[in-house]
Coordinates of C-alpha atoms and ligand atoms in Angstrom, one line a residue:
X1115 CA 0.0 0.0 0.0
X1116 CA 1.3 3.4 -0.8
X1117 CA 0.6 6.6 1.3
X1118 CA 1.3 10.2 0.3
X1119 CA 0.9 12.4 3.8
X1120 CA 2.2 15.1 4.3
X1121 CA 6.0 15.2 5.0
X1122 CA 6.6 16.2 8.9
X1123 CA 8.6 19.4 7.2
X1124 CA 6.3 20.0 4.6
X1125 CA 8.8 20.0 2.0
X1126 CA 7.3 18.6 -0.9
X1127 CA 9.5 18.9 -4.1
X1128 CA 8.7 16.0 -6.5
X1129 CA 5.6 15.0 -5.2
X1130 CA 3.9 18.8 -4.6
X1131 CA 0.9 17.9 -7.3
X1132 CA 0.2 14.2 -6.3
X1133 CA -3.1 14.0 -5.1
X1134 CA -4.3 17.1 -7.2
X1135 CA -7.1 16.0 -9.5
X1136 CA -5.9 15.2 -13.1
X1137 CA -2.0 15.6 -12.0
X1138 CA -0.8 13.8 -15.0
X1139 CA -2.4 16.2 -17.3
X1140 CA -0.6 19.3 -18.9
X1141 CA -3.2 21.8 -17.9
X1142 CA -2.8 20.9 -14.2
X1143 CA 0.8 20.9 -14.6
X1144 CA 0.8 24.6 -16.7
X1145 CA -1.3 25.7 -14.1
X1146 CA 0.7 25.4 -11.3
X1147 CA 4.3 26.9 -13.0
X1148 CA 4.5 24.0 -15.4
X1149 CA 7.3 24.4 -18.2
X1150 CA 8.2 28.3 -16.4
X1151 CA 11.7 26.1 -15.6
X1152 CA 12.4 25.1 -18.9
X1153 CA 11.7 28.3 -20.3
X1154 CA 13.9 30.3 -18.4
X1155 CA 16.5 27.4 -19.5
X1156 CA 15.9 28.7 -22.6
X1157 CA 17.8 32.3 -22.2
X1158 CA 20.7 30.5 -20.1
X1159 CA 24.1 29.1 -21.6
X1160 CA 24.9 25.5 -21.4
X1161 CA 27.4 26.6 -18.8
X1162 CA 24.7 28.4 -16.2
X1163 CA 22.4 25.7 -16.4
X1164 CA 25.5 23.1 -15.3
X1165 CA 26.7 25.7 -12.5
X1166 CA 22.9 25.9 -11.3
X1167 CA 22.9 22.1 -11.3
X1168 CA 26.1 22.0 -9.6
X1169 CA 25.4 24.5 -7.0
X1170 CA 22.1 22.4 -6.4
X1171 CA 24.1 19.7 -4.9
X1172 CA 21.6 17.7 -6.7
X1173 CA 22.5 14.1 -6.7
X1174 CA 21.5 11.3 -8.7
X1175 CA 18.6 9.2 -6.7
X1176 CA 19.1 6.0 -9.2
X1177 CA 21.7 4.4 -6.9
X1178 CA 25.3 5.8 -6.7
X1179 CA 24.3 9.2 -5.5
X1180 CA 26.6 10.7 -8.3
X1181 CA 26.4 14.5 -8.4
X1182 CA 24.2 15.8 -11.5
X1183 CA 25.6 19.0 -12.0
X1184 CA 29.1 17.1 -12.9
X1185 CA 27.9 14.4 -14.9
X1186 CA 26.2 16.9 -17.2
X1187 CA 29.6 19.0 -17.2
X1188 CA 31.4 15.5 -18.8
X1189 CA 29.3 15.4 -21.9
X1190 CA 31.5 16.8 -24.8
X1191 CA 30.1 19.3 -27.0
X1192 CA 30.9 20.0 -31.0
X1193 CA 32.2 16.4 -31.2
X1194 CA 29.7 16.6 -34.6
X1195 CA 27.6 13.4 -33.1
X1196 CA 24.1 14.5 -31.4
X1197 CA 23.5 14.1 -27.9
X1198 CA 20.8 11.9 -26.4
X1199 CA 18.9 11.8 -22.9
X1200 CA 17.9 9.0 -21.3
X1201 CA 15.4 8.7 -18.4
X1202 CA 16.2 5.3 -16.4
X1203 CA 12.7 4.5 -14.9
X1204 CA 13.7 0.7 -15.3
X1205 CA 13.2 0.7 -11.4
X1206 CA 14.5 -2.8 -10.8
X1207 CA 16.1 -2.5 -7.2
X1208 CA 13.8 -4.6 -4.3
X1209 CA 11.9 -2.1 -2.1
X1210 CA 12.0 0.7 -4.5
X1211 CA 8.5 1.7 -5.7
X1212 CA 8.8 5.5 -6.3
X1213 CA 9.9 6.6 -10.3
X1214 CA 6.6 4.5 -10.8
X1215 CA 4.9 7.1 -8.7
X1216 CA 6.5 10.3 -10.3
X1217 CA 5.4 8.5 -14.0
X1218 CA 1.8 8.4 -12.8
X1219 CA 1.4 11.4 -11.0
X1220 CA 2.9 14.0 -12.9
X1221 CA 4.8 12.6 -16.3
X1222 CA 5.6 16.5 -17.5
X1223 CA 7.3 16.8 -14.3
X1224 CA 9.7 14.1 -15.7
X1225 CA 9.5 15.6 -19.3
X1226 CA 10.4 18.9 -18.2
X1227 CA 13.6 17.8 -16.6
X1228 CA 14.6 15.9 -19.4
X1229 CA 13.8 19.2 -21.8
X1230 CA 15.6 21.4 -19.6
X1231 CA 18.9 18.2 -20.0
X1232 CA 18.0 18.5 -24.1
X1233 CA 18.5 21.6 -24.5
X1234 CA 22.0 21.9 -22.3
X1235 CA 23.3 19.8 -24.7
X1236 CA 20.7 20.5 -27.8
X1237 CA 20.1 17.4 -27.9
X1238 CA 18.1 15.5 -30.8
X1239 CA 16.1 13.1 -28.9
X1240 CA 15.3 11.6 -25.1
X1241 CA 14.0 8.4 -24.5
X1242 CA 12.3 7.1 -21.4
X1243 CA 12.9 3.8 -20.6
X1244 CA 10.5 2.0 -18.4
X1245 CA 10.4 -1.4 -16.9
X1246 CA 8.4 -3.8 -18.5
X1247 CA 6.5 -5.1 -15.8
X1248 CA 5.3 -1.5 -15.7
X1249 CA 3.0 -1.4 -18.8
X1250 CA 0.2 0.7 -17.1
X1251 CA 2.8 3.7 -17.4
X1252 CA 3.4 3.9 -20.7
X1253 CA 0.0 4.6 -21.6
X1254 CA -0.2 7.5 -19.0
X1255 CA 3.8 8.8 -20.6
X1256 CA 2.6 8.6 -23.9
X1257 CA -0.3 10.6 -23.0
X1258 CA 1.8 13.4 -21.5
X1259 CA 4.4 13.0 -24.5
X1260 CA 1.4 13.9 -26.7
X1261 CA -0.1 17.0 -24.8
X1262 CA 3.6 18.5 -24.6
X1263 CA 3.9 17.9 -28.5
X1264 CA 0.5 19.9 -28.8
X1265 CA 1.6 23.0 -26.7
X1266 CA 4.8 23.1 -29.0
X1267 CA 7.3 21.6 -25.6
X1268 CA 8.4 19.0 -28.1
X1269 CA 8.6 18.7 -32.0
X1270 CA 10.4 21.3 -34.4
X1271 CA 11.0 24.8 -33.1
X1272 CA 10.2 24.1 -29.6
X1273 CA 8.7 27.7 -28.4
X1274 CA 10.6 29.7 -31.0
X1275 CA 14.1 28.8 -30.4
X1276 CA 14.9 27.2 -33.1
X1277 CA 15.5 23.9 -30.9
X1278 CA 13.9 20.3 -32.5
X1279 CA 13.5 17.3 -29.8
X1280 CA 11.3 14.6 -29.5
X1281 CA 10.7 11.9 -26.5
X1282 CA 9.9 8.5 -26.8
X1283 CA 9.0 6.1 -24.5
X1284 CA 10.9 2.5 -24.4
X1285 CA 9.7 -0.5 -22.3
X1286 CA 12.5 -3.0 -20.9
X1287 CA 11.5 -7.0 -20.8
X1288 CA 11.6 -6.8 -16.6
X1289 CA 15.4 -7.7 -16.3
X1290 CA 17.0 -6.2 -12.9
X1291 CA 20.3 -6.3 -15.5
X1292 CA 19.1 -3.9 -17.9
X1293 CA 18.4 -0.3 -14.8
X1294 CA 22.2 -0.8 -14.7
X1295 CA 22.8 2.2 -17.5
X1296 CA 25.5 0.2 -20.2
X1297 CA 23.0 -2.1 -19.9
X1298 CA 20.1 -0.6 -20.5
X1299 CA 21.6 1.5 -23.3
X1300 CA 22.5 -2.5 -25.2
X1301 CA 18.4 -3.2 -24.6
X1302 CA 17.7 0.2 -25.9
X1303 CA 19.4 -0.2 -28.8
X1304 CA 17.7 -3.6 -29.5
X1305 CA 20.4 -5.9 -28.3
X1306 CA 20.9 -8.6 -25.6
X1307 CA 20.7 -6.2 -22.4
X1308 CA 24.3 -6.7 -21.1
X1309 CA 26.9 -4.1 -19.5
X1310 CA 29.0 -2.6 -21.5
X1311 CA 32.9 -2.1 -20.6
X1312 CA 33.4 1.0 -18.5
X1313 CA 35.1 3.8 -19.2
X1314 CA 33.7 5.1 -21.7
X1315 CA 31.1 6.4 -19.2
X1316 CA 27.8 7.0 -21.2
X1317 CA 28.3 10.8 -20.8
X1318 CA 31.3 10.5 -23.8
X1319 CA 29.9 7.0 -25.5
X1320 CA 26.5 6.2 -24.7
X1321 CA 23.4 5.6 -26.8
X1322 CA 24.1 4.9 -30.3
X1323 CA 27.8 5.4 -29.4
X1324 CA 27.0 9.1 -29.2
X1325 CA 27.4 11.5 -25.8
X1326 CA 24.5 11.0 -23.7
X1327 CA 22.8 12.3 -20.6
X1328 CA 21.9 9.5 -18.2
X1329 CA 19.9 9.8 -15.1
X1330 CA 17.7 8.5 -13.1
X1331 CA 13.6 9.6 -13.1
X1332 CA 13.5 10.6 -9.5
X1333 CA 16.6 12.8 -10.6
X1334 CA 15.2 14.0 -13.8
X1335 CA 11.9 15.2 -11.8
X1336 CA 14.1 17.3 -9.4
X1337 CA 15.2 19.4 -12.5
X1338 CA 12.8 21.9 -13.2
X1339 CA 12.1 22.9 -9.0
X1340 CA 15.9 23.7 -9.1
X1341 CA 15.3 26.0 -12.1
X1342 CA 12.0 27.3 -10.8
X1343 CA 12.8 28.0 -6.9
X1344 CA 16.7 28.4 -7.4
X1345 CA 20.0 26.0 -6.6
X1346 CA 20.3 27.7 -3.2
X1347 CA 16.7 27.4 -1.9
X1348 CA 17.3 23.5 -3.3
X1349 CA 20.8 23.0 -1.8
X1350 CA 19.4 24.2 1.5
X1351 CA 16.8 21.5 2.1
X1352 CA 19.2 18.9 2.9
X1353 CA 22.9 18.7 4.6
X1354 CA 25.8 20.2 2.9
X1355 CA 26.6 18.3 -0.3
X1356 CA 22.8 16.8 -0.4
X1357 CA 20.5 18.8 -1.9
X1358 CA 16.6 18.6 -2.0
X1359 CA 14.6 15.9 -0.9
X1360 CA 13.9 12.4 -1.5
X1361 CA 11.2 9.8 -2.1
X1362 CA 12.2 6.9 0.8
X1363 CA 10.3 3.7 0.1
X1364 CA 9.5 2.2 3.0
X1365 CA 8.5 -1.1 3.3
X1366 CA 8.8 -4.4 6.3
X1367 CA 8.2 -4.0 9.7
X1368 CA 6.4 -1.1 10.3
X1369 CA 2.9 0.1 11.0
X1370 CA 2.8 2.3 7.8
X1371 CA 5.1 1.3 4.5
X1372 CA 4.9 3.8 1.8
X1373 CA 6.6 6.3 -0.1
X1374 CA 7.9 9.9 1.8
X1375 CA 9.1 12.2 0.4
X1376 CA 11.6 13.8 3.2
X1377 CA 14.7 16.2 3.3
X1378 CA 17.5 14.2 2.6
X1379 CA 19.5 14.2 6.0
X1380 CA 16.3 12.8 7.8
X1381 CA 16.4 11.0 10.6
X1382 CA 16.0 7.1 10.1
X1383 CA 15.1 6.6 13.5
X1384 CA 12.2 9.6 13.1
X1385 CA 11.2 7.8 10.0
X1386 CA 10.6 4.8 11.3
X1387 CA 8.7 5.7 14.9
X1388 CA 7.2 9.5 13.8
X1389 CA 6.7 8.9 9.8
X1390 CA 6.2 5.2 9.8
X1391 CA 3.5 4.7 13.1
X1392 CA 6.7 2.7 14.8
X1393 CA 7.2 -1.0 14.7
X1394 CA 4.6 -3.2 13.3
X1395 CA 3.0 -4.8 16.7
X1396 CA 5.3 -3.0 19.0
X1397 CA 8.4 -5.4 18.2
X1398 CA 12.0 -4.5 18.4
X1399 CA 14.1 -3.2 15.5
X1400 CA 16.8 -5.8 14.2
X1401 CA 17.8 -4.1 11.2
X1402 CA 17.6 -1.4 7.9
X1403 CA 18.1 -2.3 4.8
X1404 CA 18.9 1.3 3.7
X1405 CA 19.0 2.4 -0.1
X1406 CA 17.6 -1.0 -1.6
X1407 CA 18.1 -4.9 -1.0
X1408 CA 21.7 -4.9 -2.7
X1409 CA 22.8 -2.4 0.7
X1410 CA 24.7 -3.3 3.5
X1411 CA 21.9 -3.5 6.3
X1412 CA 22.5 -2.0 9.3
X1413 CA 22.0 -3.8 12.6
X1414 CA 19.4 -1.0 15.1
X1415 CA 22.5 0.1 17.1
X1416 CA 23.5 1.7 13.7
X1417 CA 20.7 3.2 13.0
X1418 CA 21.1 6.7 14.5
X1419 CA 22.0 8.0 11.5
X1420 CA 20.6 10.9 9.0
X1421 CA 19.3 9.6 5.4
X1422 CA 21.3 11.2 3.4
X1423 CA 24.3 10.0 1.0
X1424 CA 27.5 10.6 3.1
X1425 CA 25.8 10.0 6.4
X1426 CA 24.7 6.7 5.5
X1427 CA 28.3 5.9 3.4
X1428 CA 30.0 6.8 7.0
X1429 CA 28.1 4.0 8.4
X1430 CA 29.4 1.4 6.1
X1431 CA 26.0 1.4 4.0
X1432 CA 24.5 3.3 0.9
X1433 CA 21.8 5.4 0.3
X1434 CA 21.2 3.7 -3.2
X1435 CA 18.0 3.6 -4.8
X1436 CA 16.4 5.0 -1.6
X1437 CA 14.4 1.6 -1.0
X1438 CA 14.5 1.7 3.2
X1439 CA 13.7 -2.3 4.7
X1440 CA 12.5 -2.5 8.1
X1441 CA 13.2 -5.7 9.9
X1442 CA 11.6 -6.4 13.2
X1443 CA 13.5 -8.8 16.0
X1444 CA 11.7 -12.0 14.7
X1445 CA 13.4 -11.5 11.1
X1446 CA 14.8 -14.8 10.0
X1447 CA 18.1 -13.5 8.5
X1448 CA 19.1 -16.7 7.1
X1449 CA 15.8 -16.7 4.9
X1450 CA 16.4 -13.2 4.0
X1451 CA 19.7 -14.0 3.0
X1452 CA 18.5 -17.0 1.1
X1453 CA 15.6 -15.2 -0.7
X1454 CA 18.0 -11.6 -1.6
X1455 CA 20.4 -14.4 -3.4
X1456 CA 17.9 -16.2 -4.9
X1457 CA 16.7 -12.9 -6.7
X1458 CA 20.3 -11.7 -7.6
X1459 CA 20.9 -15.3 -9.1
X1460 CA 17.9 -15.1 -11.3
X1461 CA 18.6 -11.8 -12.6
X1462 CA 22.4 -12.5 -13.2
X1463 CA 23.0 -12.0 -16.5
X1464 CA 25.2 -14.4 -17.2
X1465 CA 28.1 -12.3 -18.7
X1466 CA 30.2 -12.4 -15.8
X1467 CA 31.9 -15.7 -14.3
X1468 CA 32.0 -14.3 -10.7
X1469 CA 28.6 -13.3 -10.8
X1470 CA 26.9 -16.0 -12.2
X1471 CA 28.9 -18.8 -10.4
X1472 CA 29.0 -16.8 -7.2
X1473 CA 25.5 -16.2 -6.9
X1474 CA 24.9 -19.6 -8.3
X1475 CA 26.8 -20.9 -5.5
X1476 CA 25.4 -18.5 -2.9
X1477 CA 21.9 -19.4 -3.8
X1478 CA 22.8 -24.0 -3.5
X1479 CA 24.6 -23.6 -0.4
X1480 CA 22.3 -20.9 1.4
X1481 CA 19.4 -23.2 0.1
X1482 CA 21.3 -26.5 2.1
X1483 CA 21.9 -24.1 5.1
X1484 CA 18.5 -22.9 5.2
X1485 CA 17.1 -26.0 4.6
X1486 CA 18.7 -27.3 7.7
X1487 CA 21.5 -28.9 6.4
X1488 CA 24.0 -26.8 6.8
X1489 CA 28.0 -27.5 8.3
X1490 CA 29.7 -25.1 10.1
X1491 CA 32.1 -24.6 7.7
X1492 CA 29.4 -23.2 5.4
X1493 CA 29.5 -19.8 7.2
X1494 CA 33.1 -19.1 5.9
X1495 CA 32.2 -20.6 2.6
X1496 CA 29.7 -18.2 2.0
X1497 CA 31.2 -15.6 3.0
X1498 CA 34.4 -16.0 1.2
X1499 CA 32.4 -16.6 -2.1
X1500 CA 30.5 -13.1 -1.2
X1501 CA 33.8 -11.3 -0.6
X1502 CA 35.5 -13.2 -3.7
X1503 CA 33.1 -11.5 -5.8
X1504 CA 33.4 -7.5 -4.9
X1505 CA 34.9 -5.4 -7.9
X1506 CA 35.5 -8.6 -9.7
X1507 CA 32.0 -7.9 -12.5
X1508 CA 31.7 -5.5 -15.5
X1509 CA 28.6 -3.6 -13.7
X1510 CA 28.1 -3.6 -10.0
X1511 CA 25.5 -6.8 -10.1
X1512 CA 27.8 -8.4 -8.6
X1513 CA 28.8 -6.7 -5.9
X1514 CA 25.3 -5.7 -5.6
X1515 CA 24.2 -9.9 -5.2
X1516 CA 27.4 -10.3 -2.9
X1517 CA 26.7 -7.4 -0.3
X1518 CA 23.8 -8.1 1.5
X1519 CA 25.1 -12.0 2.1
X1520 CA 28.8 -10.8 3.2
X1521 CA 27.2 -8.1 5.5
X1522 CA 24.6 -10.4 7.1
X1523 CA 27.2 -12.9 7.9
X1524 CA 29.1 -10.0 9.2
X1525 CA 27.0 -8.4 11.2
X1526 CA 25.0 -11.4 11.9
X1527 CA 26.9 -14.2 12.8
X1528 CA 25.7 -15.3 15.7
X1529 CA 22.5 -16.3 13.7
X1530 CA 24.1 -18.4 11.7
X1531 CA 26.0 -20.3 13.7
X1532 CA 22.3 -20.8 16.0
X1533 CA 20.8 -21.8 12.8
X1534 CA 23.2 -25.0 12.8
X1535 CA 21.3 -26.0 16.2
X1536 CA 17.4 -26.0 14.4
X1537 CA 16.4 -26.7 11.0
X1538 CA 13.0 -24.3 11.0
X1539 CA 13.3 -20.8 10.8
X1540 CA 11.1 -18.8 13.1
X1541 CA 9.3 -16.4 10.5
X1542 CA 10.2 -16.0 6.8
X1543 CA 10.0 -12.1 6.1
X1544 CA 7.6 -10.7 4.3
X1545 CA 9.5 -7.7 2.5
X1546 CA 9.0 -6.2 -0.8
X1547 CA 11.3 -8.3 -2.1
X1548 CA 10.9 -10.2 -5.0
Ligands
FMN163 C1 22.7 -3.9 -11.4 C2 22.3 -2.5 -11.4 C3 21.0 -2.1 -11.5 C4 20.6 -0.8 -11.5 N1 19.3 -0.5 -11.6 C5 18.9 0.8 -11.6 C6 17.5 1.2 -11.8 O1 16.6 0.3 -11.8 N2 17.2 2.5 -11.9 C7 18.2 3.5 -11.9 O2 17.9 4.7 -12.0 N3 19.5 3.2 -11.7 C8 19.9 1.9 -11.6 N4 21.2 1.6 -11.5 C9 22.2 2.7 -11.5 C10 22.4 3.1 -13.0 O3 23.5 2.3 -13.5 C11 22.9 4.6 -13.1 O4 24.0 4.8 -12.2 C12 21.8 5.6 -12.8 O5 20.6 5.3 -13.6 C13 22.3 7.0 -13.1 O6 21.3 7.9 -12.8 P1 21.5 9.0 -11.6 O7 22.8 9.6 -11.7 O8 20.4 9.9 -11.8 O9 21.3 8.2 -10.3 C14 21.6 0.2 -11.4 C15 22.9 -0.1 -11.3 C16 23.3 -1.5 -11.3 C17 24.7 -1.8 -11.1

C-alpha cells in the first residue's frame, strides 16, 4: 500500500501535485508553474544551467548518488555526433517503488527535466525507458508526450528557439540487468541487455555510441524545482553536499510502508517511529536495509543516523536507490539471505563468471543451510564466495548480489552459527522483495 501524507517538514518537491485531481495532465501541470523552468533554461548558456545544477548539490537518486551537475559537465560538446537523454525509470532495485509514482502522477514533471537536460546539450532526442512489468505507465507517458507535442514543448522549433526534440517512451523485458545504464543503453538499442565495458562512461559513448545524458527519473523530476525555486533554496533542504529531498520507500516492519518524500538528511530513527507509526505490533528493530536490497543492512544500534548519502556511506552502508527495509527482532536472517540471493541469481545476467557462479553458489549452499542442512564450515564458505566477488563484474550486479550476504554474515553471525542447532526458521520475512 502506498501513502502520500504530508511530510513532517512540509517539504514537498517531486511529489507537490500528487493527489491534485488530473495531476498527470498538462493543464494541471501549466497551471501550477509547469514548463516556467524550462523556459527560463531557454535564455541561459549550457554553462549556467550546469553551474545551477552543480550548486544544487543535486544528486543522482538511481543508486550511486553521483552529483548531477558534474555528470552533465562530462558530456562533450561540438564532437559533430548528437547528444541523447535518457530517463532510467527501469526501477528494478527490491523495495524501490517511487519513479513509478512520479510516472503516474505527474509525467511532464519528468519531461520537463529531461527538456531542460535536451536543451543543455541541444540534444536530438530523449527516451524514457520503463520497466516492463510497468506497462500501465506507458500509456499514462505517452499521453503526457502527446499533450507537450501539442503545446509546442516537443517537435520542431520548440517555443521559438529554433531547438527540434522529441521523446519516446521504451519498455525494458523486466530484467534487474538492464536499470544498470550500459545495460540498458544494449536493450535500448535492440540488443541482448548486457553491461558494456566501462570507461567510456555514457556521458562520452552512450546511446548509439554518441554523448548521452543518463539519469535516473527521480533525478530527472528534481530538474525543473531547481530552475523554478533556485539551486540555493534546493541545496538548503538537505545537509551540505545533499541537496533537495527524497522519495524513501519504505516497506517491512512497520505500521505504515509507503513512499515519503523527506529532506535528505532525515532522521531514520524519526522515519521509522514519527513517519512510519513505529514497529509493526510494537516489536524491536533488528535491522535497515537502507538504499535498496543490494545495501549493507544496518544492525538497530547503527541506525542513529541521518538519510542522506554521506551520512549513510560513513556508516558502512549506501543510500542507493532510496528503498528503506525494516526488519523487526523475529526477522529470519538466514531466509532473507536465502531469498535476496535467490533474486540476484535469477537476474544474473550471465556475462560475468564471478557473478553468475558466485551467486549460483550463494543461492545452493544458502538453500542447504537454510534448509537445515547446513555445516559449520558453510558460514566461511559463504562468505568467502561473497567477498571473492566484490569489484570482480563488468557492472556492479555483482557486488550488488554479494553485499547483502557478506554483511549479514558480518553483522549477523551469531545467527548463523544458531541456525546450525534447528532446522525451521522462526518467521520467513515478508519484504517487498521479489
Ligand atoms: C545492477 C544495477 C541495477 C541498477 N538499476 C537501476 C535502476 O533500476 N534505476 C536506476 O535509475 N538506476 C539503476 N542503476 C544505476 C544506474 O546504472 C545509473 O547509475 C543511474 O541510472 C544513473 O542515474 P542517476 O545519476 O540519476 O542516479 C543500477 C545499477 C546497477 C549496477
Amino acid at each position: 500500500m502506498l501513502y502520500n501524507e504530508p511530510s513532517p517538514l512540509e517539504v514537498k518537491v517531486v511529489t507537490r501535485r500528487f493527489g491534485k485531481p488530473d495531476s498527470e495532465k498538462i493543464d494541471t501541470y501549466l497551471a501550477d508553474e509547469g514548463y516556467e523552468a524550462f523556459k527560463k533554461t531557454l535564455t541561459l548558456t549550457p554553462e549556467a544551467i550546469i553551474d545551477e545544477l552543480k550548486a544544487s548539490s543535486l544528486r543522482g537518486r538511481g543508486g550511486a548518488g553521483f552529483p548531477t551537475g558534474l555528470k552533465w559537465s562530462f558530456v562533450p560538446r561540438n564532437t559533430g555526433k548528437p547528444a541523447y537523454i535518457i530517463c532510467n525509470s527501469d526501477e528494478s532495485e527490491p523495495g524501490t517503488c517511487k519513479d513509478r509514482l512520479l510516472m503516474e502522477n505527474d509525467p511532464h514533471q519528468l519531461i520537463e527535466g529531461m527538456l531542460i537536460a535536451g536543451w543543455t546539450v541541444r540534444s536530438p532526442a530523449g527516451y524514457i525507458f520503463i520497466r516492463g512489468e510497468y506497462r500501465y505507465l506507458i500509456d499514462i507517458v505517452d499521453r503526457a508526450v502527446a499533450e507537450a507535442y501539442e503545446r509546442g514543448f516537443l517537435g520542431k522549433n520548440i517555443l521559438g528557439s529554433g531547438w527540434d526534440h522529441d521523446i519516446y517512451t521504451h519498455t525494458g523485458a523486466g530484467a534487474y540487468e538492464c536499470g544498470e545504464e550500459s545495460a540498458l543503453l544494449e536493450s535500448l538499442e535492440g540488443k541482448r541487455g548486457i553491461p558494456r565495458l566501462k570507461p567510456p562512461f555514457p556521458a562520452v559513448v552512450g546511446a548509439f555510441q554518441c554523448p548521452t545524458i543518463l539519469n535516473n527519473c527521480e533525478t530527472f523530476s528534481a530538474i525543473p524545482a531547481i530552475f523554478r525555486q533556485g539551486a540555493e533554496w534546493f541545496a538548503s533542504l538537505g545537509p551540505p553536499k545533499n541537496g533537495g529531498t527524497r522519495m524513501m520507500c519504505v516497506s517491512g516492519h512497520v505500521n505504515k510502508p509507503g513512499v515519503y518524500e523527506l529532506p535528505l538528511g532525515f532522521p531514520l530513527m524519526r522515519l521509522i517511529n514519527e513517519v512510519c507509526g513505529g514497529m509493526r505490533n510494537g516489536k524491536k528493530l533488528k535491522a535497515v536495509i537502507p538504499g535498496g536490497s543490494s545495501s549493507p543492512c544496518l544492525r538497530a544500534e547503527e541506525c542513529d543516523i541521518g538519510l542522506d548519502f554521506d551520512s549513510i556511506a560513513k556508516a558502512k552502508s549506501m543510500a542507493g536507490s532510496g528503498g528503506i527495509v525494516v526488519l523487526d527482532e523475529d526477522t529470519d536472517i538466514v531466509g532473507l539471505a536465502l531469498r535476496t540471493i535467490k533474486f540476484y541469481q535469477h537476474e544474473s545476467c550471465g556475462w560475468c563468471i564471478p557473478c553468475r557462479e558466485g551467486t549460483t553458489w550463494l543461492k545452493k549452499i544458502l538453500e542447504r543451510y537454510h534448509g537445515g542442512g547446513g555445516r559449520e564450515k558453510d558460514i566461511d564458505l559463504i562468505h568467502e564466495i561473497a567477498k571473492g566477488m566484490f569489484g570482480r563484474t563488468f557492472c556492479a550486479l555483482g557486488d550488488a548480489a554479494a553485499m547483502p550476504t557478506y554483511t549479514f554474515i558480518e553483522k549477523f553471525r551469531d545467527e548463523f552459527e544458531a541456525y546450525l542447532q534447528k532446522s525451521r526458521p522462526k518467521q520467513i520475512p515478508e519484504l517487498a522483495l521479489l
